[in-house]
mmCIF file of C-alpha atoms in Angstrom:
data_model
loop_
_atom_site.group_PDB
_atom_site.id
_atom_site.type_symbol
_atom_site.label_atom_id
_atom_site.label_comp_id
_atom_site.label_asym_id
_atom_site.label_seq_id
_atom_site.Cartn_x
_atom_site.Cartn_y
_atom_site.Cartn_z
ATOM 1 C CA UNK U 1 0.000 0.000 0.000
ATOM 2 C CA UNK U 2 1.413 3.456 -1.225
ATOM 3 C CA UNK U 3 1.756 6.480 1.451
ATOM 4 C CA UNK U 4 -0.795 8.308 -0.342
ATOM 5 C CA UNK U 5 -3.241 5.491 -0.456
ATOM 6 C CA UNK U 6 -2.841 5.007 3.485
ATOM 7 C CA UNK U 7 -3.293 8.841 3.888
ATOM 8 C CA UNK U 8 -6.351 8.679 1.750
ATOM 9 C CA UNK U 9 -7.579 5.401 3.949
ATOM 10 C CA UNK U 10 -6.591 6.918 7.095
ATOM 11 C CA UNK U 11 -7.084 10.572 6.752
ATOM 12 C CA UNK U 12 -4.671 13.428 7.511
ATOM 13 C CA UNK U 13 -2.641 13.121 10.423
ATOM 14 C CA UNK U 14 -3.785 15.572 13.599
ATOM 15 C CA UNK U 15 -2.671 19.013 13.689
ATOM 16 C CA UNK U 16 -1.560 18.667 17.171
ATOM 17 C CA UNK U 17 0.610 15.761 16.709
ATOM 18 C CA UNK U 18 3.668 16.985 15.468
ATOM 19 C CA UNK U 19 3.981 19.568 18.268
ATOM 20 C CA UNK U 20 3.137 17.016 20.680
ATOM 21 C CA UNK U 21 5.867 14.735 19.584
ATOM 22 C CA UNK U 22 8.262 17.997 19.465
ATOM 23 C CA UNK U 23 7.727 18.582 23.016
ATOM 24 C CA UNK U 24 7.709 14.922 23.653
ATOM 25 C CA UNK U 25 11.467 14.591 21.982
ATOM 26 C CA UNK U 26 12.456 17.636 24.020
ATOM 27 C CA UNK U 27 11.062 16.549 27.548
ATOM 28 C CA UNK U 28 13.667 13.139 26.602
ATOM 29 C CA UNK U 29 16.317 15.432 25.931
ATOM 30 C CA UNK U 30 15.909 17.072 29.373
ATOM 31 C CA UNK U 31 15.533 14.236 31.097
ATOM 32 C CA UNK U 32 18.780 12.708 29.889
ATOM 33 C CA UNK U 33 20.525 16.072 30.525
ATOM 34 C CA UNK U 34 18.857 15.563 34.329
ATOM 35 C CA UNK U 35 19.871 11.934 34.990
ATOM 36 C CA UNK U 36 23.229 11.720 33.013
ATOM 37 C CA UNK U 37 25.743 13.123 36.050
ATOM 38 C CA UNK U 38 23.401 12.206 38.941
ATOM 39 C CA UNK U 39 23.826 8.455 38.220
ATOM 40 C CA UNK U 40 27.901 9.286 37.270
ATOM 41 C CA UNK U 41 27.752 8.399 33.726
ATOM 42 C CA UNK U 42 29.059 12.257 33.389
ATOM 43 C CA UNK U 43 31.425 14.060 35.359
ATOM 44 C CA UNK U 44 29.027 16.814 36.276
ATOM 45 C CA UNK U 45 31.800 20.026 36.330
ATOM 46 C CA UNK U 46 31.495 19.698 32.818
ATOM 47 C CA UNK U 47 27.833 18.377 32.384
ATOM 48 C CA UNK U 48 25.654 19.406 35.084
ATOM 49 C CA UNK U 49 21.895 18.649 35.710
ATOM 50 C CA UNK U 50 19.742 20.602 33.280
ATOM 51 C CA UNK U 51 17.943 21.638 37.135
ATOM 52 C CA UNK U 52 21.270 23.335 37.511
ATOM 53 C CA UNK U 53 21.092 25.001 34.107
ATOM 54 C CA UNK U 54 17.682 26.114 34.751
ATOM 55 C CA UNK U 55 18.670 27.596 38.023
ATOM 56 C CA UNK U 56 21.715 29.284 36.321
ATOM 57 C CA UNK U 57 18.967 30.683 33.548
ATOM 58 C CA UNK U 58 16.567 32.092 36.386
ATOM 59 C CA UNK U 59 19.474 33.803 37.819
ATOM 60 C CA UNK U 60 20.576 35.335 34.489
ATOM 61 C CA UNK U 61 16.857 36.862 33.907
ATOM 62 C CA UNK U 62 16.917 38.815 37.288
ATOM 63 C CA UNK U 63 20.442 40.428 36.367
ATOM 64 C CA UNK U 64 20.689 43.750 33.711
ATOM 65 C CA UNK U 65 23.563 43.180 31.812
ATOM 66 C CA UNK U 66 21.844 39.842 30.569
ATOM 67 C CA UNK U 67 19.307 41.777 29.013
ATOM 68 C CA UNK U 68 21.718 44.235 27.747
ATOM 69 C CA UNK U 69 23.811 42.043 25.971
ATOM 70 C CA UNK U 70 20.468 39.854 24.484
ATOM 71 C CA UNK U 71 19.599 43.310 23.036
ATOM 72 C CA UNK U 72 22.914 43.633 21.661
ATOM 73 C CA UNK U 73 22.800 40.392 19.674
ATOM 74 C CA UNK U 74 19.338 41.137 18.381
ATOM 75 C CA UNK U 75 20.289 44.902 17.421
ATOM 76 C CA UNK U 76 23.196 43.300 15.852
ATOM 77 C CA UNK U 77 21.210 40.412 13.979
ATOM 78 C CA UNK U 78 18.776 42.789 12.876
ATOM 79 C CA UNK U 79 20.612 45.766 11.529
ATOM 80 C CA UNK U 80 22.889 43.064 9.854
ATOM 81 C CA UNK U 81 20.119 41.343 8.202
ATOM 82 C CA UNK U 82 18.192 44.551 7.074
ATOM 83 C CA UNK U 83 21.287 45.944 5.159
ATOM 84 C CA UNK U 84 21.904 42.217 3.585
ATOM 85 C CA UNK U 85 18.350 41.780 2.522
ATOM 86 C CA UNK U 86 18.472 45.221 0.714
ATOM 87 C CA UNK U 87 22.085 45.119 -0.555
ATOM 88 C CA UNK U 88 21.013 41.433 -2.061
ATOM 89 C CA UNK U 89 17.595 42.537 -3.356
ATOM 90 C CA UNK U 90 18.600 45.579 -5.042
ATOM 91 C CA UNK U 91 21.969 43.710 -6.548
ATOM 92 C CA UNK U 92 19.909 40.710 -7.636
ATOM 93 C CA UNK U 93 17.033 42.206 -9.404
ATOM 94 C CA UNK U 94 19.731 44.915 -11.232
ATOM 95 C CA UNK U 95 22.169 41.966 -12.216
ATOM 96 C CA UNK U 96 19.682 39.052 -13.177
ATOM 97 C CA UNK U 97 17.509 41.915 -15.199
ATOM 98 C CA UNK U 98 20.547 42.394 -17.828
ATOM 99 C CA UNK U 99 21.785 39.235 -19.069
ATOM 100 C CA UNK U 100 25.227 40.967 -19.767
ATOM 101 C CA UNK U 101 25.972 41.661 -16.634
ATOM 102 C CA UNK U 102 24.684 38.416 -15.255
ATOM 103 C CA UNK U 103 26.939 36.838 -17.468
ATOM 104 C CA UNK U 104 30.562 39.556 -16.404
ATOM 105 C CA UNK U 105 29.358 38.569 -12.571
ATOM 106 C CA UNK U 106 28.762 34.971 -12.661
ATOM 107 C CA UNK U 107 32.471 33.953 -12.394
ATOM 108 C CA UNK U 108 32.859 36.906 -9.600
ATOM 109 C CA UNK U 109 29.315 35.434 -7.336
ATOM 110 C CA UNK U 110 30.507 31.718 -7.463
ATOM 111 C CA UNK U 111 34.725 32.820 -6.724
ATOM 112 C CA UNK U 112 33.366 35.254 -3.338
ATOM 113 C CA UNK U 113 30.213 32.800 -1.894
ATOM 114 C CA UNK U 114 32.094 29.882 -0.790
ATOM 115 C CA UNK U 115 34.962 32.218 1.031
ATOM 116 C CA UNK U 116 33.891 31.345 4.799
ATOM 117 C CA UNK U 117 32.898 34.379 6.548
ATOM 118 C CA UNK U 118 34.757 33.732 9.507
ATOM 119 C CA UNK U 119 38.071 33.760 6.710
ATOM 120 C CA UNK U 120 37.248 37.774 7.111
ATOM 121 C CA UNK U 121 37.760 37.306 11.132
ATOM 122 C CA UNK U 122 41.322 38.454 11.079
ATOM 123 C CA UNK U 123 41.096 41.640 8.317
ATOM 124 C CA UNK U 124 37.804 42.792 10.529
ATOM 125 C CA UNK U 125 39.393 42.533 13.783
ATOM 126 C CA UNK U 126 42.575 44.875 12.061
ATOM 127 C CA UNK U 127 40.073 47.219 10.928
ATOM 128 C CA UNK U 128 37.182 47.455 13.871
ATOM 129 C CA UNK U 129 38.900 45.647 16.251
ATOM 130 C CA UNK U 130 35.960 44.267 19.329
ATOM 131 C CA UNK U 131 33.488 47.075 17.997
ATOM 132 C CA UNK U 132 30.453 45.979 16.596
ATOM 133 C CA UNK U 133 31.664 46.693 12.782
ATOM 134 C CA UNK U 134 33.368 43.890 12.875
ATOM 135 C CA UNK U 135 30.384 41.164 13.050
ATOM 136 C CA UNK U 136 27.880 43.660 11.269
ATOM 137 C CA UNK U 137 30.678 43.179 7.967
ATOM 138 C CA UNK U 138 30.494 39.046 8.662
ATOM 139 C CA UNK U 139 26.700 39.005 9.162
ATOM 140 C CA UNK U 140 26.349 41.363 5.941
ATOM 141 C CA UNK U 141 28.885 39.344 4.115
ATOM 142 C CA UNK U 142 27.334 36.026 5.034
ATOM 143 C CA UNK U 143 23.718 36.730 4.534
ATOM 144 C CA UNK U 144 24.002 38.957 1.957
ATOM 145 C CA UNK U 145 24.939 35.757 -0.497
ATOM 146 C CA UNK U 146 21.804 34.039 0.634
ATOM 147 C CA UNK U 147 19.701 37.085 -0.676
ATOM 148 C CA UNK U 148 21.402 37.178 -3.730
ATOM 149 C CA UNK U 149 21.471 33.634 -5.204
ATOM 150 C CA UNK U 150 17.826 33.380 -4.389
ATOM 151 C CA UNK U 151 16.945 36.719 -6.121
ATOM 152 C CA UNK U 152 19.232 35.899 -9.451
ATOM 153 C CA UNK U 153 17.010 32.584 -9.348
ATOM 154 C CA UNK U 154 13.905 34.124 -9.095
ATOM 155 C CA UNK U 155 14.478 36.893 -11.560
ATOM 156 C CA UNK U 156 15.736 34.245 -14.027
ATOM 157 C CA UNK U 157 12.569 32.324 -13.486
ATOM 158 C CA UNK U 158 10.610 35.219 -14.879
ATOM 159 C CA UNK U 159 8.594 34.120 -18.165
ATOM 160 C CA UNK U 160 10.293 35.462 -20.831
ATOM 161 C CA UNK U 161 6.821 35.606 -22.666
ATOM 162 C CA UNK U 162 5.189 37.718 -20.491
ATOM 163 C CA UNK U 163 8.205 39.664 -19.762
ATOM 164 C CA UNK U 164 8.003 40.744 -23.716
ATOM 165 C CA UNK U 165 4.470 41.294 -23.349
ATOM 166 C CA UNK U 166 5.056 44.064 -20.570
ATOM 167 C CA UNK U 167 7.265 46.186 -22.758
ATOM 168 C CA UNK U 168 5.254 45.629 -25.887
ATOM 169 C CA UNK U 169 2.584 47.287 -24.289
ATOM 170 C CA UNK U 170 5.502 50.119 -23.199
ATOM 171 C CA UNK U 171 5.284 49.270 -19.505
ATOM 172 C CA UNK U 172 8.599 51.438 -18.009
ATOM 173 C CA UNK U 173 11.401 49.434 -16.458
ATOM 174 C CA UNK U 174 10.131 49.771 -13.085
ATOM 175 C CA UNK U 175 6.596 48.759 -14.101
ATOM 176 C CA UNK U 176 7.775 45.856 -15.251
ATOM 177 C CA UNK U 177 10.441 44.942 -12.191
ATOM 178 C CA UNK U 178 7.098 46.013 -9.803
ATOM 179 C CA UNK U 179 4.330 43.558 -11.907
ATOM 180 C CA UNK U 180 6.405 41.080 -13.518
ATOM 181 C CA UNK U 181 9.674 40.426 -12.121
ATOM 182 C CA UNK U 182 8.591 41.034 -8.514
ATOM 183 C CA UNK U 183 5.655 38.890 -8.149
ATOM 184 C CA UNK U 184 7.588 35.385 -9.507
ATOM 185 C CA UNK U 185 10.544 36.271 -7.851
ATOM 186 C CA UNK U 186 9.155 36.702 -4.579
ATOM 187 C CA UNK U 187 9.131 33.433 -3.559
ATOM 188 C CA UNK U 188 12.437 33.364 -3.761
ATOM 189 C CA UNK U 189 12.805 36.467 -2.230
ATOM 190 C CA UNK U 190 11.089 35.363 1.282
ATOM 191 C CA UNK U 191 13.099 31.924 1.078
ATOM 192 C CA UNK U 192 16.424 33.833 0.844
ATOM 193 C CA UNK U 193 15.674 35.877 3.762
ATOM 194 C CA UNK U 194 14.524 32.795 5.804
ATOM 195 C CA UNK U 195 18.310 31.435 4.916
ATOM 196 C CA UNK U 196 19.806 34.691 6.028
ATOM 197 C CA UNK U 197 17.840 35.607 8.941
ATOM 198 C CA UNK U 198 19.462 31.767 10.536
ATOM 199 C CA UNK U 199 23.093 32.733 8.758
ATOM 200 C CA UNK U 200 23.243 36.430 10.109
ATOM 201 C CA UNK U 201 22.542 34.529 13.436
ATOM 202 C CA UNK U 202 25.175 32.420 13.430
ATOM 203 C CA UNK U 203 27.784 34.951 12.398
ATOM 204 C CA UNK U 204 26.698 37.561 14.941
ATOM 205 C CA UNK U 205 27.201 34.661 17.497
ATOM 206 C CA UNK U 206 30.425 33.663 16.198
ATOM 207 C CA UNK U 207 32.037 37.264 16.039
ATOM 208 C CA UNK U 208 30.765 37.656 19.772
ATOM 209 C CA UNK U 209 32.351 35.009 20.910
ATOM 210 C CA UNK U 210 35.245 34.968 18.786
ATOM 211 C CA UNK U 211 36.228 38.844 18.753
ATOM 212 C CA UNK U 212 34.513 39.664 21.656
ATOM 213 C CA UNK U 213 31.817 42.101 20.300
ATOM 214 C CA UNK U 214 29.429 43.505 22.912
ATOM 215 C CA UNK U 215 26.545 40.245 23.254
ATOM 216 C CA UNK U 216 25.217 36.833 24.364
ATOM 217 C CA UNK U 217 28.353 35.269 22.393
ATOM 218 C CA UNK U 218 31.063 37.341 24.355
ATOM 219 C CA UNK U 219 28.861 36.409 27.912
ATOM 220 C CA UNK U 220 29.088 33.018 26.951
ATOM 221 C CA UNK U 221 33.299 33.088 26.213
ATOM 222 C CA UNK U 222 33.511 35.322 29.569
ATOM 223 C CA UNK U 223 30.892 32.649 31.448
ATOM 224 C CA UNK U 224 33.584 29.766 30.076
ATOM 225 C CA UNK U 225 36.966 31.592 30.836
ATOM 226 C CA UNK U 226 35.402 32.065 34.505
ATOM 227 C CA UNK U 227 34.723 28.240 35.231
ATOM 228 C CA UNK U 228 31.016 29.134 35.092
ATOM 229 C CA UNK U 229 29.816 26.125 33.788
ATOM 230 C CA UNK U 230 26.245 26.263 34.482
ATOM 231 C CA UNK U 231 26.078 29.982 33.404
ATOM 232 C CA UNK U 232 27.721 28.983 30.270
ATOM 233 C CA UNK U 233 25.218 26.287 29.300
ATOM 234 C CA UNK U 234 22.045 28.496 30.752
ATOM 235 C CA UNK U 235 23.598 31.421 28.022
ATOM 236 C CA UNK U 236 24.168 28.784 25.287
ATOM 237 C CA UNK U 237 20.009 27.700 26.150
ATOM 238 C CA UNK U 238 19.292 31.271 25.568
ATOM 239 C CA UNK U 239 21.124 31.709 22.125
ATOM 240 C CA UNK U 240 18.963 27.746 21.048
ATOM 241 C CA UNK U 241 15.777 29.702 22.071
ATOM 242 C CA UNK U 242 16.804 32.743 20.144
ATOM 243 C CA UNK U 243 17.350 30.281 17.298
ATOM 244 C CA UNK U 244 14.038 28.772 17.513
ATOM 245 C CA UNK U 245 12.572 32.495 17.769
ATOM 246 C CA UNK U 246 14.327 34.051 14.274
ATOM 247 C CA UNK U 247 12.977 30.739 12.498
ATOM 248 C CA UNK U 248 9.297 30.752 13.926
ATOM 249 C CA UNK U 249 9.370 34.543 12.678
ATOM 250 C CA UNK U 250 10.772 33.798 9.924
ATOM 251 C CA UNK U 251 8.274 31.131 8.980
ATOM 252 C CA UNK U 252 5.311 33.854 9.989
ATOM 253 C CA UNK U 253 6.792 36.276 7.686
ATOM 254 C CA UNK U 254 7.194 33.545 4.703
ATOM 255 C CA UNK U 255 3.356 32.582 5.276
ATOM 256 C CA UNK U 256 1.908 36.048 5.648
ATOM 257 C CA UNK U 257 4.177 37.382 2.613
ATOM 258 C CA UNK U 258 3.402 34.504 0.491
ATOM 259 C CA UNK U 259 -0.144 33.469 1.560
ATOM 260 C CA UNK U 260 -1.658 34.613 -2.067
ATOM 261 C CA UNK U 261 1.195 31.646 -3.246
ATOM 262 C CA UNK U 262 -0.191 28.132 -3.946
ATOM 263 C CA UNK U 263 2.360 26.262 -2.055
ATOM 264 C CA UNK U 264 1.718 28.188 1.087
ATOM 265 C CA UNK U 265 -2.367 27.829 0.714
ATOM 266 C CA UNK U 266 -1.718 24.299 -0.166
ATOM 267 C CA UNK U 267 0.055 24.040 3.563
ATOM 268 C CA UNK U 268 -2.795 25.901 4.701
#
C-alpha cells in the first residue's frame, strides 16, 4: 500500500501531533541532561543537571547586563540582516535583469560565496577591532549571499513571454520589475531571507564570541573563561531559544508574505 493510499484510507494526520511529539522529543532530551551526572555516567563540572542550568537561567533573567547584551545580539542580527536583505535585493534584481551583466558577474558570485565568513575574522578585527563593525561586515557578508542567489534565481525564473508582453505594451522598467519580475521572484525572495535571517545569526554569534563584540556570544566566552559552567550552558540555552525564535518569525513572515502563493495555501 502506497503512502498516499494510506493517507487517503486513514485521513490526515492531527494538527496537534507533530507539536506534541516535538515537546515529547524535548522533555527526553531534558531528562537525559537531568539523569546523566546524577547516576555518574558524566562528570558533572562539565555536564551538570539541566535543574542546575535552569537555576543558572533564572538567575541570568533577574540580572541587567543579561538583558543588555540579548539586546545587543538582536540589534546586531537585525541591523545586519536589514542591510543584507536590501544590498542582495537591489543587486539581484539589477544583475539578473541584464543578461550581460549576469553573465561579467557569474564567475565573480561563485569565486566570493564559498569564502567562509569567519576567513574575514582576522582583516575585521585589524580594521574594527571588538566594535560591533566587525560582526555587522560578517553578518552582511554572510547573509548577503543568501539574498542574492535566491533573487538571481527568481528573476531568471521570470517568463520570458510575459516579460516581452510588458514592454510591448511600453510598460517602463520599473513597471515591469514592480508587476512582472517582482511577483515570480518573490518566492524566492522570502526563502532567501529565511536562509539569512538563521546565517546572520550564526555569524553575529560567532564574532561575539570569537572577537569579543558587545553580546550573548562574548557572555558566553567570559561565562567559560570564569569556570562558570552552568552559566555557560544556561547562556548557550538562551542563544537555542533565540534560534528557535528568528525561524518561527521567519516562517510567519514567509506565510503572511506569500499566503496569495499556492504552495503556502496548499500548507494551509
Amino acid at each position: 500500500m502506497t503512502t498516499a493510499t494510506a493517507t487517503a484510507l486513514t485521513g490526515p494526520a492531527p494538527r496537534w501531533r507533530q507539536p506534541a511529539l516535538g515537546v515529547l522529543g524535548l522533555a527526553l532530551v531534558v531528562a537525559v541532561v537531568e539523569a546523566l551526572p546524577r547516576l555518574g555516567i558524566v562528570d558533572d563540572r562539565f555536564l551538570p543537571p539541566f535543574s542546575t542550568m535552569a537555576r543558572a537561567l533564572a538567575e541570568q533573567l533577574t540580572v541587567a547586563e543579561f538583558w543588555t547584551a540579548l539586546g545587543q545580539t538582536l540589534r546586531g542580527w537585525a541591523l545586519g540582516l536589514a542591510v543584507a536583505m536590501i544590498a542582495g535585493i537591489a543587486a539581484g534584481v539589477v544583475i539578473g535583469s541584464v543578461p550581460a551583466l549576469r553573465a561579467v558577474t557569474a564567475s565573480t558570485i561563485e569565486f566570493l560565496r564559498p569564502i567562509p565568513s569567519v576567513a574575514l575574522i582576522p582583516l575585521v578585527v585589524l580594521i574594527y577591532g571588538s566594535r560591533p563593525q566587525s560582526a555587522l561586515v560578517l553578518v552582511v557578508y554572510a547573509a548577503f549571499w543568501q539574498v542574492l542567489v535566491q533573487v538571481l534565481y527568481g528573476v531568471a525564473d521570470v517568463d520570458p513571454v510575459i516579460r516581452d508582453t510588458a514592454r510591448s505594451y511600453r510598460f517602463s522598467r520599473w513597471a515591469v520589475v514592480r508587476t512582472v519580475v517582482w511577483p515570480t521572484a518573490m518566492p524566492y525572495v522570502v526563502t532567501g531571507f529565511r536562509l539569512a535571517a538563521a546565517v546572520a545569526l550564526i555569524l553575529e554569534i560567532t564574532a561575539e564570541l570569537i572577537i569579543g563584540v558587545p553580546g550573548l556570544g562574548r557572555a558566553i566566552g567570559v561565562a567559560q573563561s570564569s569556570g562558570a559552567v552552568a552559566q555557560t550552558y544556561a547562556l548557550v540555552i538562551v542563544v537555542g531559544l533565540v534560534g528557535v525564535a528568528v525561524n518561527a518569525s521567519a516562517r510567519a513572515v514567509e506565510r503572511r508574505a506569500l499566503r496569495w502563493h499556492t504552495s503556502v495555501r496548499r500548507d494551509l
